[in-house]
mmCIF file of C-alpha atoms in Angstrom:
data_model
loop_
_atom_site.group_PDB
_atom_site.id
_atom_site.type_symbol
_atom_site.label_atom_id
_atom_site.label_comp_id
_atom_site.label_asym_id
_atom_site.label_seq_id
_atom_site.Cartn_x
_atom_site.Cartn_y
_atom_site.Cartn_z
ATOM 1 C CA MET A 1 56.174 -10.399 106.763
ATOM 2 C CA THR A 2 53.427 -10.795 104.021
ATOM 3 C CA THR A 3 54.566 -9.712 100.556
ATOM 4 C CA MET A 4 51.425 -7.911 99.056
ATOM 5 C CA ASN A 5 50.544 -10.265 95.764
ATOM 6 C CA THR A 6 51.792 -7.988 92.376
ATOM 7 C CA ARG A 7 48.740 -9.378 91.071
ATOM 8 C CA THR A 8 46.475 -7.299 93.269
ATOM 9 C CA ALA A 9 48.006 -4.769 94.956
ATOM 10 C CA ALA A 10 46.716 -1.590 92.690
ATOM 11 C CA ARG A 11 49.392 0.243 90.518
ATOM 12 C CA PRO A 12 50.740 3.727 90.686
ATOM 13 C CA LEU A 13 48.854 5.819 88.422
ATOM 14 C CA PRO A 14 52.417 7.118 86.799
ATOM 15 C CA GLU A 15 52.672 3.003 86.354
ATOM 16 C CA VAL A 16 49.602 2.600 85.205
ATOM 17 C CA LEU A 17 49.059 4.886 82.540
ATOM 18 C CA ALA A 18 53.048 4.028 80.588
ATOM 19 C CA TRP A 19 51.060 0.442 80.893
ATOM 20 C CA SER A 20 48.941 1.710 78.696
ATOM 21 C CA LYS A 21 50.570 3.742 76.138
ATOM 22 C CA ASN A 22 53.251 1.025 75.663
ATOM 23 C CA LEU A 23 50.232 -0.810 74.895
ATOM 24 C CA LEU A 24 47.919 1.130 72.147
ATOM 25 C CA GLU A 25 51.226 3.787 70.813
ATOM 26 C CA PRO A 26 52.880 0.526 68.450
ATOM 27 C CA ALA A 27 49.393 0.307 67.629
ATOM 28 C CA LEU A 28 48.494 3.901 67.176
ATOM 29 C CA ARG A 29 51.694 4.373 65.391
ATOM 30 C CA THR A 30 50.971 1.205 62.601
ATOM 31 C CA ALA A 31 47.434 2.172 62.368
ATOM 32 C CA ALA A 32 48.389 5.722 62.212
ATOM 33 C CA GLY A 33 50.572 4.318 59.143
ATOM 34 C CA ARG A 34 48.254 3.587 56.678
ATOM 35 C CA LEU A 35 46.787 6.948 56.107
ATOM 36 C CA PRO A 36 48.008 9.150 52.868
ATOM 37 C CA GLU A 37 51.414 11.290 53.428
ATOM 38 C CA ALA A 38 50.050 14.117 53.447
ATOM 39 C CA MET A 39 47.127 13.340 56.373
ATOM 40 C CA ARG A 40 50.265 11.088 58.145
ATOM 41 C CA GLN A 41 52.898 14.359 58.476
ATOM 42 C CA ILE A 42 50.204 16.370 60.093
ATOM 43 C CA ALA A 43 48.858 13.647 62.638
ATOM 44 C CA GLY A 44 52.312 12.588 63.393
ATOM 45 C CA TYR A 45 52.727 15.953 64.209
ATOM 46 C CA HIS A 46 49.894 16.329 66.212
ATOM 47 C CA PHE A 47 50.528 13.070 68.507
ATOM 48 C CA GLY A 48 54.213 14.698 68.528
ATOM 49 C CA TRP A 49 55.743 12.165 67.194
ATOM 50 C CA TRP A 50 57.553 14.540 64.433
ATOM 51 C CA ASP A 51 58.092 18.076 64.204
ATOM 52 C CA ALA A 52 56.340 19.851 61.241
ATOM 53 C CA HIS A 53 59.888 18.891 59.058
ATOM 54 C CA GLY A 54 59.061 14.968 60.001
ATOM 55 C CA GLU A 55 61.937 14.732 61.760
ATOM 56 C CA PRO A 56 61.570 12.353 65.133
ATOM 57 C CA SER A 57 60.504 15.009 68.165
ATOM 58 C CA SER A 58 59.755 13.153 71.546
ATOM 59 C CA ALA A 59 56.529 16.597 71.831
ATOM 60 C CA ASP A 60 53.729 15.785 74.360
ATOM 61 C CA GLY A 61 51.739 13.731 72.841
ATOM 62 C CA GLY A 62 48.843 14.164 75.275
ATOM 63 C CA LYS A 63 47.375 12.309 78.368
ATOM 64 C CA ALA A 64 45.919 8.304 76.321
ATOM 65 C CA LEU A 65 43.352 8.497 79.636
ATOM 66 C CA ARG A 66 40.605 7.507 77.104
ATOM 67 C CA PRO A 67 42.369 4.141 75.998
ATOM 68 C CA ALA A 68 43.388 3.487 79.198
ATOM 69 C CA LEU A 69 40.018 3.803 80.329
ATOM 70 C CA VAL A 70 39.579 0.859 77.978
ATOM 71 C CA LEU A 71 42.138 -1.358 78.704
ATOM 72 C CA LEU A 72 41.378 -1.110 82.353
ATOM 73 C CA CYS A 73 38.275 -1.394 82.312
ATOM 74 C CA ALA A 74 38.686 -4.436 79.539
ATOM 75 C CA GLU A 75 40.325 -6.219 82.728
ATOM 76 C CA ALA A 76 38.889 -4.936 85.563
ATOM 77 C CA ALA A 77 35.235 -7.389 83.360
ATOM 78 C CA GLY A 78 37.708 -9.826 83.714
ATOM 79 C CA GLY A 79 39.369 -9.619 79.943
ATOM 80 C CA ASP A 80 42.414 -9.770 78.537
ATOM 81 C CA PRO A 81 43.555 -5.452 77.906
ATOM 82 C CA ALA A 82 45.269 -6.923 75.467
ATOM 83 C CA ASP A 83 41.921 -7.628 72.899
ATOM 84 C CA ALA A 84 40.871 -3.976 73.432
ATOM 85 C CA VAL A 85 43.870 -2.942 72.448
ATOM 86 C CA PRO A 86 41.737 -1.504 68.589
ATOM 87 C CA ALA A 87 39.082 -0.220 70.790
ATOM 88 C CA ALA A 88 42.309 1.756 72.762
ATOM 89 C CA VAL A 89 43.203 3.267 69.297
ATOM 90 C CA ALA A 90 39.976 3.771 67.903
ATOM 91 C CA VAL A 91 38.808 5.662 70.807
ATOM 92 C CA GLU A 92 42.221 7.810 70.391
ATOM 93 C CA LEU A 93 41.893 8.368 67.084
ATOM 94 C CA VAL A 94 38.108 9.402 66.940
ATOM 95 C CA HIS A 95 39.660 11.332 70.225
ATOM 96 C CA ASN A 96 42.293 13.110 68.315
ATOM 97 C CA PHE A 97 40.457 14.887 65.203
ATOM 98 C CA SER A 98 38.029 16.044 68.083
ATOM 99 C CA LEU A 99 40.425 18.025 68.995
ATOM 100 C CA LEU A 100 42.239 18.787 65.104
ATOM 101 C CA HIS A 101 38.293 20.257 64.414
ATOM 102 C CA ASP A 102 37.887 21.915 67.951
ATOM 103 C CA ASP A 103 41.171 23.929 67.479
ATOM 104 C CA VAL A 104 39.922 25.340 63.980
ATOM 105 C CA MET A 105 36.888 26.111 65.937
ATOM 106 C CA ASP A 106 37.835 28.050 68.326
ATOM 107 C CA GLY A 107 40.482 29.647 66.447
ATOM 108 C CA ASP A 108 42.889 27.849 69.816
ATOM 109 C CA THR A 109 46.759 28.333 68.478
ATOM 110 C CA THR A 110 48.336 26.378 70.570
ATOM 111 C CA ARG A 111 47.596 22.919 72.337
ATOM 112 C CA ARG A 112 50.036 20.920 74.058
ATOM 113 C CA HIS A 113 52.530 23.417 74.308
ATOM 114 C CA ARG A 114 52.933 23.513 70.187
ATOM 115 C CA PRO A 115 51.575 25.615 67.408
ATOM 116 C CA THR A 116 47.951 24.003 66.811
ATOM 117 C CA ALA A 117 48.178 21.660 62.972
ATOM 118 C CA TRP A 118 46.236 24.301 60.980
ATOM 119 C CA THR A 119 48.580 27.130 62.481
ATOM 120 C CA VAL A 120 50.895 24.759 60.294
ATOM 121 C CA PHE A 121 49.604 22.735 57.482
ATOM 122 C CA GLY A 122 46.817 25.314 57.172
ATOM 123 C CA THR A 123 42.954 24.821 58.438
ATOM 124 C CA GLY A 124 41.645 22.993 55.312
ATOM 125 C CA PRO A 125 44.489 20.029 55.227
ATOM 126 C CA ALA A 126 43.690 19.705 59.583
ATOM 127 C CA VAL A 127 40.266 19.287 58.922
ATOM 128 C CA LEU A 128 40.846 16.568 56.269
ATOM 129 C CA ALA A 129 43.598 15.303 58.506
ATOM 130 C CA GLY A 130 40.632 14.706 61.390
ATOM 131 C CA ASP A 131 38.515 13.443 59.131
ATOM 132 C CA ALA A 132 41.562 11.144 58.482
ATOM 133 C CA LEU A 133 41.293 10.353 61.953
ATOM 134 C CA LEU A 134 37.862 9.499 62.186
ATOM 135 C CA SER A 135 37.389 6.917 58.952
ATOM 136 C CA LEU A 136 41.041 5.345 60.764
ATOM 137 C CA ALA A 137 38.680 4.788 63.409
ATOM 138 C CA PHE A 138 36.037 2.648 62.341
ATOM 139 C CA ASP A 139 39.000 0.458 60.066
ATOM 140 C CA VAL A 140 40.559 -0.304 63.604
ATOM 141 C CA LEU A 141 37.049 -1.405 64.630
ATOM 142 C CA ALA A 142 35.835 -3.616 62.499
ATOM 143 C CA PRO A 143 37.063 -6.706 63.546
ATOM 144 C CA GLY A 144 34.814 -6.071 66.882
ATOM 145 C CA GLY A 145 32.052 -6.283 64.970
ATOM 146 C CA ALA A 146 28.588 -3.719 63.730
ATOM 147 C CA PRO A 147 28.289 -3.559 67.367
ATOM 148 C CA ASN A 148 30.986 -1.813 68.568
ATOM 149 C CA ALA A 149 30.832 0.112 65.375
ATOM 150 C CA ARG A 150 26.795 1.164 66.003
ATOM 151 C CA LEU A 151 28.737 2.278 70.069
ATOM 152 C CA LEU A 152 31.858 4.150 69.086
ATOM 153 C CA SER A 153 29.207 5.766 66.488
ATOM 154 C CA GLY A 154 27.126 6.850 68.543
ATOM 155 C CA ALA A 155 29.420 8.758 70.803
ATOM 156 C CA VAL A 156 31.124 10.245 67.734
ATOM 157 C CA LEU A 157 26.792 11.971 66.877
ATOM 158 C CA ALA A 158 26.588 12.548 70.462
ATOM 159 C CA LEU A 159 29.854 14.588 70.342
ATOM 160 C CA LEU A 160 29.167 16.069 67.412
ATOM 161 C CA GLU A 161 25.493 17.754 67.905
ATOM 162 C CA GLY A 162 27.413 18.411 71.377
ATOM 163 C CA GLN A 163 30.027 20.680 69.150
ATOM 164 C CA ALA A 164 27.120 21.524 67.756
ATOM 165 C CA ALA A 165 25.721 23.139 70.548
ATOM 166 C CA ASP A 166 29.056 24.341 72.061
ATOM 167 C CA LEU A 167 29.349 26.868 68.402
ATOM 168 C CA ASP A 168 25.886 27.249 68.730
ATOM 169 C CA PHE A 169 25.968 29.007 72.426
ATOM 170 C CA GLU A 170 28.558 32.006 71.138
ATOM 171 C CA HIS A 171 25.726 33.047 69.389
ATOM 172 C CA ARG A 172 23.612 32.986 72.413
ATOM 173 C CA ASP A 173 23.033 35.164 75.376
ATOM 174 C CA ASP A 174 19.823 32.845 76.463
ATOM 175 C CA VAL A 175 22.477 29.113 77.023
ATOM 176 C CA THR A 176 20.866 27.780 80.811
ATOM 177 C CA ALA A 177 22.688 25.764 82.567
ATOM 178 C CA THR A 178 20.973 22.338 81.629
ATOM 179 C CA GLU A 179 21.412 23.088 78.006
ATOM 180 C CA CYS A 180 24.935 23.650 78.584
ATOM 181 C CA VAL A 181 25.794 19.704 81.104
ATOM 182 C CA ARG A 182 23.302 18.315 78.046
ATOM 183 C CA MET A 183 25.853 19.494 76.232
ATOM 184 C CA ALA A 184 28.954 17.889 77.713
ATOM 185 C CA GLU A 185 27.491 14.607 77.709
ATOM 186 C CA GLY A 186 27.160 15.026 74.012
ATOM 187 C CA LYS A 187 30.857 15.896 73.538
ATOM 188 C CA THR A 188 32.798 14.503 76.200
ATOM 189 C CA ALA A 189 30.890 11.943 78.693
ATOM 190 C CA ALA A 190 29.529 10.146 75.625
ATOM 191 C CA LEU A 191 32.927 9.236 74.160
ATOM 192 C CA LEU A 192 34.677 8.585 77.762
ATOM 193 C CA GLY A 193 31.803 6.727 78.814
ATOM 194 C CA ALA A 194 31.596 4.366 74.191
ATOM 195 C CA ALA A 195 35.236 4.097 75.981
ATOM 196 C CA CYS A 196 34.901 1.983 79.427
ATOM 197 C CA THR A 197 31.571 0.311 77.498
ATOM 198 C CA LEU A 198 33.453 -0.748 74.767
ATOM 199 C CA GLY A 199 36.357 -2.135 77.081
ATOM 200 C CA ALA A 200 34.085 -3.846 79.394
ATOM 201 C CA THR A 201 32.606 -5.827 76.922
ATOM 202 C CA SER A 202 35.636 -8.089 76.720
ATOM 203 C CA GLY A 203 34.983 -9.661 79.501
ATOM 204 C CA GLN A 204 33.052 -11.426 81.312
ATOM 205 C CA ARG A 205 30.725 -8.544 83.274
ATOM 206 C CA ASP A 206 27.877 -6.330 82.272
ATOM 207 C CA PRO A 207 29.027 -3.250 80.764
ATOM 208 C CA GLY A 208 26.389 -1.302 81.738
ATOM 209 C CA PRO A 209 27.866 -0.426 84.899
ATOM 210 C CA PHE A 210 30.989 0.361 83.339
ATOM 211 C CA GLY A 211 29.551 2.318 80.776
ATOM 212 C CA ALA A 212 27.558 5.015 83.735
ATOM 213 C CA PHE A 213 31.542 5.578 85.313
ATOM 214 C CA GLY A 214 32.498 6.546 82.220
ATOM 215 C CA ARG A 215 29.999 9.018 81.184
ATOM 216 C CA ALA A 216 29.512 10.074 85.141
ATOM 217 C CA VAL A 217 33.815 10.240 84.668
ATOM 218 C CA GLY A 218 33.465 12.584 81.299
ATOM 219 C CA LEU A 219 31.090 15.195 82.726
ATOM 220 C CA ALA A 220 32.767 15.370 86.015
ATOM 221 C CA PHE A 221 35.928 15.800 82.928
ATOM 222 C CA GLN A 222 34.687 18.573 81.237
ATOM 223 C CA HIS A 223 33.692 20.439 83.964
ATOM 224 C CA ILE A 224 37.286 20.402 85.462
ATOM 225 C CA ASP A 225 38.171 21.223 81.867
ATOM 226 C CA ASP A 226 36.335 24.355 82.133
ATOM 227 C CA LEU A 227 37.889 24.981 85.106
ATOM 228 C CA LEU A 228 41.354 24.804 83.411
ATOM 229 C CA GLY A 229 40.314 26.776 80.298
ATOM 230 C CA ILE A 230 39.816 29.643 82.616
ATOM 231 C CA TRP A 231 42.302 29.015 86.012
ATOM 232 C CA GLY A 232 44.937 26.724 84.829
ATOM 233 C CA ASP A 233 48.629 27.783 84.191
ATOM 234 C CA PRO A 234 49.412 28.044 81.002
ATOM 235 C CA ALA A 235 52.722 26.413 81.434
ATOM 236 C CA VAL A 236 51.178 23.363 83.317
ATOM 237 C CA THR A 237 48.206 23.763 79.962
ATOM 238 C CA GLY A 238 49.957 23.576 77.146
ATOM 239 C CA LYS A 239 46.627 26.606 76.394
ATOM 240 C CA PRO A 240 46.606 30.524 76.763
ATOM 241 C CA VAL A 241 45.898 31.900 79.928
ATOM 242 C CA TYR A 242 42.276 32.349 79.858
ATOM 243 C CA SER A 243 41.214 31.013 75.713
ATOM 244 C CA ASP A 244 38.561 30.154 76.803
ATOM 245 C CA LEU A 245 36.693 33.185 78.244
ATOM 246 C CA GLN A 246 38.626 35.279 74.976
ATOM 247 C CA ASN A 247 36.553 32.905 73.164
ATOM 248 C CA ARG A 248 33.411 33.603 75.011
ATOM 249 C CA LYS A 249 32.682 30.882 75.350
ATOM 250 C CA LYS A 250 29.431 29.510 77.462
ATOM 251 C CA SER A 251 30.989 26.485 79.127
ATOM 252 C CA LEU A 252 29.719 24.628 82.643
ATOM 253 C CA PRO A 253 31.200 27.450 84.953
ATOM 254 C CA VAL A 254 30.217 30.866 82.630
ATOM 255 C CA VAL A 255 27.498 29.752 82.314
ATOM 256 C CA THR A 256 26.227 29.182 86.069
ATOM 257 C CA ALA A 257 28.254 32.606 86.619
ATOM 258 C CA LEU A 258 26.421 34.374 83.584
ATOM 259 C CA CYS A 259 22.716 32.828 84.656
ATOM 260 C CA SER A 260 23.080 33.588 88.628
ATOM 261 C CA GLY A 261 20.866 36.649 88.874
ATOM 262 C CA THR A 262 24.236 38.289 90.969
ATOM 263 C CA ALA A 263 25.543 41.419 90.117
ATOM 264 C CA ALA A 264 28.993 39.819 88.851
ATOM 265 C CA GLY A 265 27.132 37.557 86.526
ATOM 266 C CA THR A 266 25.783 40.925 85.523
ATOM 267 C CA GLU A 267 28.252 42.732 83.883
ATOM 268 C CA LEU A 268 30.127 39.014 83.023
ATOM 269 C CA ALA A 269 27.373 39.666 80.464
ATOM 270 C CA ALA A 270 27.925 42.928 80.013
ATOM 271 C CA LEU A 271 31.813 41.918 78.614
ATOM 272 C CA TYR A 272 30.615 39.086 76.850
ATOM 273 C CA ALA A 273 28.452 40.723 74.784
ATOM 274 C CA ARG A 274 31.156 42.189 73.338
ATOM 275 C CA SER A 275 32.303 41.875 69.608
ATOM 276 C CA ASP A 276 36.281 43.124 70.324
ATOM 277 C CA PRO A 277 39.123 40.821 72.044
ATOM 278 C CA LEU A 278 39.141 41.826 75.666
ATOM 279 C CA SER A 279 42.261 43.125 77.120
ATOM 280 C CA ASP A 280 44.506 41.499 79.160
ATOM 281 C CA ALA A 281 42.711 43.412 82.789
ATOM 282 C CA GLU A 282 39.496 42.588 81.714
ATOM 283 C CA LEU A 283 39.579 38.954 80.516
ATOM 284 C CA ALA A 284 41.624 38.951 84.961
ATOM 285 C CA ARG A 285 38.616 40.545 85.485
ATOM 286 C CA ALA A 286 36.251 38.397 84.499
ATOM 287 C CA ALA A 287 37.601 35.323 85.905
ATOM 288 C CA THR A 288 36.747 37.067 88.634
ATOM 289 C CA LEU A 289 33.706 37.582 87.893
ATOM 290 C CA VAL A 290 32.558 34.153 86.971
ATOM 291 C CA GLU A 291 33.920 33.003 90.477
ATOM 292 C CA ALA A 292 32.504 35.905 91.967
ATOM 293 C CA ALA A 293 28.586 34.642 91.021
ATOM 294 C CA GLY A 294 29.577 31.073 91.553
ATOM 295 C CA GLY A 295 30.568 29.192 88.796
ATOM 296 C CA ARG A 296 33.837 28.451 90.159
ATOM 297 C CA GLN A 297 31.978 26.743 93.025
ATOM 298 C CA TRP A 298 29.587 25.547 91.149
ATOM 299 C CA SER A 299 31.519 23.186 88.619
ATOM 300 C CA GLN A 300 34.086 21.792 91.648
ATOM 301 C CA ALA A 301 30.988 20.709 93.338
ATOM 302 C CA GLN A 302 29.430 19.151 90.507
ATOM 303 C CA ALA A 303 33.051 17.602 89.526
ATOM 304 C CA GLU A 304 32.735 16.021 93.615
ATOM 305 C CA ALA A 305 29.563 14.714 93.062
ATOM 306 C CA LEU A 306 30.189 13.229 89.514
ATOM 307 C CA LEU A 307 32.894 11.537 90.864
ATOM 308 C CA ALA A 308 31.080 9.653 93.628
ATOM 309 C CA LYS A 309 28.261 8.386 91.444
ATOM 310 C CA ALA A 310 31.160 6.869 89.223
ATOM 311 C CA LEU A 311 32.834 5.499 92.289
ATOM 312 C CA ARG A 312 28.854 4.008 92.764
ATOM 313 C CA ASP A 313 28.529 3.074 88.952
ATOM 314 C CA LEU A 314 31.998 1.310 89.253
ATOM 315 C CA ALA A 315 30.730 -0.678 92.326
ATOM 316 C CA THR A 316 27.804 -2.057 90.957
ATOM 317 C CA ALA A 317 29.923 -3.261 88.099
ATOM 318 C CA ASN A 318 32.484 -5.706 90.386
ATOM 319 C CA PRO A 319 35.730 -5.072 89.089
ATOM 320 C CA VAL A 320 38.380 -6.885 89.511
ATOM 321 C CA PRO A 321 39.861 -5.831 92.107
ATOM 322 C CA ARG A 322 43.130 -4.413 91.358
ATOM 323 C CA PRO A 323 41.887 -2.841 87.306
ATOM 324 C CA GLY A 324 38.611 -2.074 89.320
ATOM 325 C CA ALA A 325 41.347 0.020 92.570
ATOM 326 C CA GLU A 326 42.694 2.041 89.129
ATOM 327 C CA LEU A 327 39.794 2.565 87.952
ATOM 328 C CA ALA A 328 38.940 4.553 90.608
ATOM 329 C CA ALA A 329 42.285 6.242 91.505
ATOM 330 C CA LEU A 330 42.509 7.599 87.309
ATOM 331 C CA ALA A 331 38.323 8.697 88.502
ATOM 332 C CA ARG A 332 39.644 10.725 91.107
ATOM 333 C CA LEU A 333 43.148 11.798 88.717
ATOM 334 C CA ILE A 334 40.533 13.482 85.972
ATOM 335 C CA THR A 335 38.582 15.437 89.297
ATOM 336 C CA THR A 336 41.893 16.793 90.880
ATOM 337 C CA ARG A 337 43.883 17.689 87.289
ATOM 338 C CA THR A 338 45.469 20.106 86.324
ATOM 339 C CA HIS A 339 46.334 20.015 83.070
#
């Protein structure tokens, strides 16, 4: 009987994510420890390390998918994942900078089953804490050199442009599906593409296909995130039910429904045009209308097509087999996740 070599056998995803977090968290905590005290307190609360009073907590700190992509791409490109830890930390800091700001801009009161940072510490302090995380990200990445900093900066600018478009969409009734996809490519896909590219630069493979893999996974991620923003279980997602609909978010499935030319799309547009808060019954009706107009099915199909593209891009990268298989499994998880 042949025993499978543990160096080539793909690990179960929970083990992969635990491995990634074990590499990430000590460095992330060390980096956050350099923040000014007030911002460090908010960051630690946001990361789930302590409660609002600074007492240790075991709250959910997020899935840390982006750092896992950095570290796996480093290994899949033939490098040492330990060398990519600073890039993984930088990407996670940028991601959480965006979450702190998103919660303020969207008025979300719950994240990861806890009150959002701005509801606990105030809007201004939460915004400043986000700014501090962004600055810290580039400080952590600095030893990697100017090319890495430019790559991450480009992703941040794309993220900000996407977020600006997302906010602009809330005040428009003529948003097209093409515009919405372009917004998601900036808001979400750019950072995942940068995460994979940054990881791969520490190896011996061409980082280009890894970046393409990350961008495709990132856009699929946004499709699934938008679906969960409507139909996700609050007990699992940690966000209020129908939060995106209440905020009149022009998400990918919603815009597809609004542009469908169907009766359901017309009725949904009337609900979205309202300025007053929607009742629970109206929110449930809006979700039904998005599905009836084809938005739910379209986003799910797009996520599946993007997964297939991501896997083709990954194959083009000729990854080291075990981490390559784990990257493929992580991409599949992203397109089937429930939170």
